Amino acid sequence: MANNKSEQQSGNAPGLERNKDNPDFSATEIFQSIKGLNLNSYATRKSIAQGMLDLALLTANASQLKYILTVGETHQFYHFLLVLIIVSISLQIFQALLIVVLAVVFDINKVEEQKRSDIVNNALIAFTVISVVVNVIISAFDMKSQTDVLKQS
């Protein structure tokens, strides 16, 4: 109890207590504090944060899809953008499934599950990169034509 109070007062992380004579942390102290870190909890929080960002991107893609369907084939790049938006939404759905698998199915604190979760995580990263590239291409083919922008001015 007294140890917790001194840690809270000094502002140090739990498990790390600074020596008054030597203000630096030793490597052993740092490794001891990392040992207590629950990696599965961190991975779950990371997955939730990534899911929230994916939700924002999915919302943007839904808006782009609505616009391109509203404008119809009069848009210069209608078919190209329609395919890219559908590919992007499909990738995001697949990423969401992988995130659920990482967050719920695997426990990275168990050594036997770490290799499989690492493989799924690497696949998730690859699909994320592909999704980013697809969305950059969608953005490059501006959803509104220049005449629409000039009319609003």
PDB file of C-alpha atoms in Angstrom:
ATOM      1  CA  MET A   1       0.000   0.000   0.000  1.00  0.00           C
ATOM      2  CA  ALA A   2       2.804   2.407   0.918  1.00  0.00           C
ATOM      3  CA  ASN A   3       4.607   1.430  -2.280  1.00  0.00           C
ATOM      4  CA  ASN A   4       1.544   2.371  -4.380  1.00  0.00           C
ATOM      5  CA  LYS A   5       1.274   5.750  -2.672  1.00  0.00           C
ATOM      6  CA  SER A   6       4.923   6.568  -3.368  1.00  0.00           C
ATOM      7  CA  GLU A   7       4.465   5.530  -7.029  1.00  0.00           C
ATOM      8  CA  GLN A   8       1.341   7.671  -7.376  1.00  0.00           C
ATOM      9  CA  GLN A   9       3.006  10.667  -5.747  1.00  0.00           C
ATOM     10  CA  SER A  10       6.156  10.393  -7.844  1.00  0.00           C
ATOM     11  CA  GLY A  11       4.157   9.882 -11.063  1.00  0.00           C
ATOM     12  CA  ASN A  12       6.027   6.710 -11.968  1.00  0.00           C
ATOM     13  CA  ALA A  13       4.438   3.759 -13.654  1.00  0.00           C
ATOM     14  CA  PRO A  14       3.457   0.895 -11.355  1.00  0.00           C
ATOM     15  CA  GLY A  15       6.424  -1.349 -10.711  1.00  0.00           C
ATOM     16  CA  LEU A  16       8.940   1.399 -11.460  1.00  0.00           C
ATOM     17  CA  GLU A  17      10.367   3.231  -8.518  1.00  0.00           C
ATOM     18  CA  ARG A  18      13.027   5.837  -9.069  1.00  0.00           C
ATOM     19  CA  ASN A  19      16.150   5.840  -6.983  1.00  0.00           C
ATOM     20  CA  LYS A  20      16.664   9.371  -5.612  1.00  0.00           C
ATOM     21  CA  ASP A  21      20.424   9.139  -6.163  1.00  0.00           C
ATOM     22  CA  ASN A  22      20.103   7.828  -9.724  1.00  0.00           C
ATOM     23  CA  PRO A  23      17.117   9.337 -11.588  1.00  0.00           C
ATOM     24  CA  ASP A  24      17.450   6.946 -14.573  1.00  0.00           C
ATOM     25  CA  PHE A  25      15.611   3.664 -14.860  1.00  0.00           C
ATOM     26  CA  SER A  26      17.657   0.537 -15.253  1.00  0.00           C
ATOM     27  CA  ALA A  27      16.892  -1.925 -18.026  1.00  0.00           C
ATOM     28  CA  THR A  28      15.890  -4.505 -15.413  1.00  0.00           C
ATOM     29  CA  GLU A  29      13.285  -2.156 -13.927  1.00  0.00           C
ATOM     30  CA  ILE A  30      11.826  -1.447 -17.358  1.00  0.00           C
ATOM     31  CA  PHE A  31      11.647  -5.147 -18.264  1.00  0.00           C
ATOM     32  CA  GLN A  32       9.952  -5.903 -14.937  1.00  0.00           C
ATOM     33  CA  SER A  33       7.245  -3.318 -15.649  1.00  0.00           C
ATOM     34  CA  ILE A  34       6.749  -4.652 -19.190  1.00  0.00           C
ATOM     35  CA  LYS A  35       6.282  -8.180 -17.827  1.00  0.00           C
ATOM     36  CA  GLY A  36       3.156  -7.011 -16.031  1.00  0.00           C
ATOM     37  CA  LEU A  37       1.704  -5.538 -19.246  1.00  0.00           C
ATOM     38  CA  ASN A  38      -1.268  -7.491 -20.544  1.00  0.00           C
ATOM     39  CA  LEU A  39      -0.557  -7.686 -24.266  1.00  0.00           C
ATOM     40  CA  ASN A  40      -3.940  -9.200 -25.015  1.00  0.00           C
ATOM     41  CA  SER A  41      -5.661  -6.158 -23.497  1.00  0.00           C
ATOM     42  CA  TYR A  42      -3.439  -3.850 -25.560  1.00  0.00           C
ATOM     43  CA  ALA A  43      -4.200  -5.777 -28.759  1.00  0.00           C
ATOM     44  CA  THR A  44      -7.925  -5.620 -28.027  1.00  0.00           C
ATOM     45  CA  ARG A  45      -7.804  -1.852 -27.508  1.00  0.00           C
ATOM     46  CA  LYS A  46      -5.756  -1.426 -30.673  1.00  0.00           C
ATOM     47  CA  SER A  47      -8.271  -3.500 -32.602  1.00  0.00           C
ATOM     48  CA  ILE A  48     -11.169  -1.417 -31.299  1.00  0.00           C
ATOM     49  CA  ALA A  49      -9.411   1.830 -32.246  1.00  0.00           C
ATOM     50  CA  GLN A  50      -8.670   0.492 -35.709  1.00  0.00           C
ATOM     51  CA  GLY A  51     -12.286  -0.580 -36.020  1.00  0.00           C
ATOM     52  CA  MET A  52     -13.455   2.950 -35.256  1.00  0.00           C
ATOM     53  CA  LEU A  53     -11.192   4.352 -37.973  1.00  0.00           C
ATOM     54  CA  ASP A  54     -12.450   1.718 -40.389  1.00  0.00           C
ATOM     55  CA  LEU A  55     -16.008   2.728 -39.552  1.00  0.00           C
ATOM     56  CA  ALA A  56     -15.202   6.325 -40.503  1.00  0.00           C
ATOM     57  CA  LEU A  57     -13.709   5.167 -43.808  1.00  0.00           C
ATOM     58  CA  LEU A  58     -16.708   2.921 -44.448  1.00  0.00           C
ATOM     59  CA  THR A  59     -19.009   5.903 -43.896  1.00  0.00           C
ATOM     60  CA  ALA A  60     -17.001   7.986 -46.367  1.00  0.00           C
ATOM     61  CA  ASN A  61     -17.124   5.184 -48.927  1.00  0.00           C
ATOM     62  CA  ALA A  62     -20.885   4.826 -48.478  1.00  0.00           C
ATOM     63  CA  SER A  63     -21.237   8.555 -49.135  1.00  0.00           C
ATOM     64  CA  GLN A  64     -19.051   8.257 -52.239  1.00  0.00           C
ATOM     65  CA  LEU A  65     -21.118   5.302 -53.431  1.00  0.00           C
ATOM     66  CA  LYS A  66     -24.341   7.269 -52.944  1.00  0.00           C
ATOM     67  CA  TYR A  67     -22.913  10.188 -54.922  1.00  0.00           C
ATOM     68  CA  ILE A  68     -21.652   8.061 -57.802  1.00  0.00           C
ATOM     69  CA  LEU A  69     -24.964   6.180 -58.021  1.00  0.00           C
ATOM     70  CA  THR A  70     -26.911   9.447 -57.917  1.00  0.00           C
ATOM     71  CA  VAL A  71     -24.856  11.021 -60.706  1.00  0.00           C
ATOM     72  CA  GLY A  72     -24.994   7.822 -62.711  1.00  0.00           C
ATOM     73  CA  GLU A  73     -23.230   7.085 -65.940  1.00  0.00           C
ATOM     74  CA  THR A  74     -22.926  10.773 -66.755  1.00  0.00           C
ATOM     75  CA  HIS A  75     -19.885  10.827 -64.482  1.00  0.00           C
ATOM     76  CA  GLN A  76     -16.732  10.491 -66.545  1.00  0.00           C
ATOM     77  CA  PHE A  77     -15.311   7.654 -64.395  1.00  0.00           C
ATOM     78  CA  TYR A  78     -18.574   6.043 -63.278  1.00  0.00           C
ATOM     79  CA  HIS A  79     -17.704   2.368 -63.831  1.00  0.00           C
ATOM     80  CA  PHE A  80     -14.121   2.742 -62.616  1.00  0.00           C
ATOM     81  CA  LEU A  81     -15.132   4.519 -59.395  1.00  0.00           C
ATOM     82  CA  LEU A  82     -18.048   2.148 -58.822  1.00  0.00           C
ATOM     83  CA  VAL A  83     -15.724  -0.865 -58.974  1.00  0.00           C
ATOM     84  CA  LEU A  84     -13.107   0.798 -56.729  1.00  0.00           C
ATOM     85  CA  ILE A  85     -15.693   1.809 -54.119  1.00  0.00           C
ATOM     86  CA  ILE A  86     -17.173  -1.701 -54.054  1.00  0.00           C
ATOM     87  CA  VAL A  87     -13.658  -3.195 -53.734  1.00  0.00           C
ATOM     88  CA  SER A  88     -12.875  -0.772 -50.901  1.00  0.00           C
ATOM     89  CA  ILE A  89     -16.063  -1.595 -48.993  1.00  0.00           C
ATOM     90  CA  SER A  90     -15.443  -5.333 -49.482  1.00  0.00           C
ATOM     91  CA  LEU A  91     -11.882  -4.988 -48.172  1.00  0.00           C
ATOM     92  CA  GLN A  92     -13.157  -3.101 -45.141  1.00  0.00           C
ATOM     93  CA  ILE A  93     -15.707  -5.792 -44.338  1.00  0.00           C
ATOM     94  CA  PHE A  94     -12.972  -8.420 -44.596  1.00  0.00           C
ATOM     95  CA  GLN A  95     -10.702  -6.311 -42.358  1.00  0.00           C
ATOM     96  CA  ALA A  96     -13.478  -6.045 -39.780  1.00  0.00           C
ATOM     97  CA  LEU A  97     -13.781  -9.836 -39.734  1.00  0.00           C
ATOM     98  CA  LEU A  98     -10.020 -10.182 -39.225  1.00  0.00           C
ATOM     99  CA  ILE A  99     -10.122  -7.638 -36.392  1.00  0.00           C
ATOM    100  CA  VAL A 100     -12.876  -9.615 -34.674  1.00  0.00           C
ATOM    101  CA  VAL A 101     -10.815 -12.789 -35.052  1.00  0.00           C
ATOM    102  CA  LEU A 102      -7.757 -11.065 -33.570  1.00  0.00           C
ATOM    103  CA  ALA A 103      -9.671  -9.502 -30.703  1.00  0.00           C
ATOM    104  CA  VAL A 104     -11.906 -12.407 -29.751  1.00  0.00           C
ATOM    105  CA  VAL A 105     -10.442 -15.682 -30.942  1.00  0.00           C
ATOM    106  CA  PHE A 106      -6.729 -15.304 -30.207  1.00  0.00           C
ATOM    107  CA  ASP A 107      -5.120 -14.765 -26.816  1.00  0.00           C
ATOM    108  CA  ILE A 108      -1.612 -13.499 -27.527  1.00  0.00           C
ATOM    109  CA  ASN A 109      -0.587 -14.185 -23.953  1.00  0.00           C
ATOM    110  CA  LYS A 110      -0.626 -17.887 -24.893  1.00  0.00           C
ATOM    111  CA  VAL A 111       2.581 -18.823 -26.702  1.00  0.00           C
ATOM    112  CA  GLU A 112       0.886 -21.423 -28.905  1.00  0.00           C
ATOM    113  CA  GLU A 113      -1.492 -18.784 -30.338  1.00  0.00           C
ATOM    114  CA  GLN A 114       1.102 -16.077 -30.983  1.00  0.00           C
ATOM    115  CA  LYS A 115       2.292 -17.413 -34.342  1.00  0.00           C
ATOM    116  CA  ARG A 116      -1.238 -17.752 -35.735  1.00  0.00           C
ATOM    117  CA  SER A 117      -2.261 -14.317 -34.447  1.00  0.00           C
ATOM    118  CA  ASP A 118       0.904 -12.862 -35.982  1.00  0.00           C
ATOM    119  CA  ILE A 119      -0.046 -14.345 -39.367  1.00  0.00           C
ATOM    120  CA  VAL A 120      -3.581 -12.925 -39.117  1.00  0.00           C
ATOM    121  CA  ASN A 121      -2.175  -9.556 -38.041  1.00  0.00           C
ATOM    122  CA  ASN A 122       0.203  -9.502 -41.034  1.00  0.00           C
ATOM    123  CA  ALA A 123      -2.700 -10.324 -43.364  1.00  0.00           C
ATOM    124  CA  LEU A 124      -4.686  -7.504 -41.767  1.00  0.00           C
ATOM    125  CA  ILE A 125      -1.824  -5.079 -42.393  1.00  0.00           C
ATOM    126  CA  ALA A 126      -1.603  -6.175 -46.038  1.00  0.00           C
ATOM    127  CA  PHE A 127      -5.347  -5.674 -46.569  1.00  0.00           C
ATOM    128  CA  THR A 128      -5.146  -2.292 -44.826  1.00  0.00           C
ATOM    129  CA  VAL A 129      -2.376  -1.139 -47.183  1.00  0.00           C
ATOM    130  CA  ILE A 130      -4.368  -2.318 -50.214  1.00  0.00           C
ATOM    131  CA  SER A 131      -7.440  -0.522 -48.881  1.00  0.00           C
ATOM    132  CA  VAL A 132      -5.475   2.710 -48.416  1.00  0.00           C
ATOM    133  CA  VAL A 133      -4.130   2.514 -51.977  1.00  0.00           C
ATOM    134  CA  VAL A 134      -7.636   1.912 -53.369  1.00  0.00           C
ATOM    135  CA  ASN A 135      -8.995   4.888 -51.405  1.00  0.00           C
ATOM    136  CA  VAL A 136      -6.169   7.143 -52.590  1.00  0.00           C
ATOM    137  CA  ILE A 137      -7.041   6.206 -56.166  1.00  0.00           C
ATOM    138  CA  ILE A 138     -10.731   6.927 -55.462  1.00  0.00           C
ATOM    139  CA  SER A 139      -9.759  10.339 -54.099  1.00  0.00           C
ATOM    140  CA  ALA A 140      -7.550  11.027 -57.121  1.00  0.00           C
ATOM    141  CA  PHE A 141     -10.552  10.676 -59.416  1.00  0.00           C
ATOM    142  CA  ASP A 142     -12.379  13.513 -57.698  1.00  0.00           C
ATOM    143  CA  MET A 143     -16.005  12.659 -56.979  1.00  0.00           C
ATOM    144  CA  LYS A 144     -17.214  16.057 -58.110  1.00  0.00           C
ATOM    145  CA  SER A 145     -16.324  17.381 -61.510  1.00  0.00           C
ATOM    146  CA  GLN A 146     -14.706  20.795 -61.821  1.00  0.00           C
ATOM    147  CA  THR A 147     -17.937  22.278 -63.213  1.00  0.00           C
ATOM    148  CA  ASP A 148     -19.799  21.249 -60.015  1.00  0.00           C
ATOM    149  CA  VAL A 149     -17.161  23.010 -57.920  1.00  0.00           C
ATOM    150  CA  LEU A 150     -17.331  26.154 -60.084  1.00  0.00           C
ATOM    151  CA  LYS A 151     -21.147  26.240 -59.886  1.00  0.00           C
ATOM    152  CA  GLN A 152     -20.984  26.285 -56.077  1.00  0.00           C
ATOM    153  CA  SER A 153     -18.591  29.281 -56.059  1.00  0.00           C
TER     154      SER A 153
END
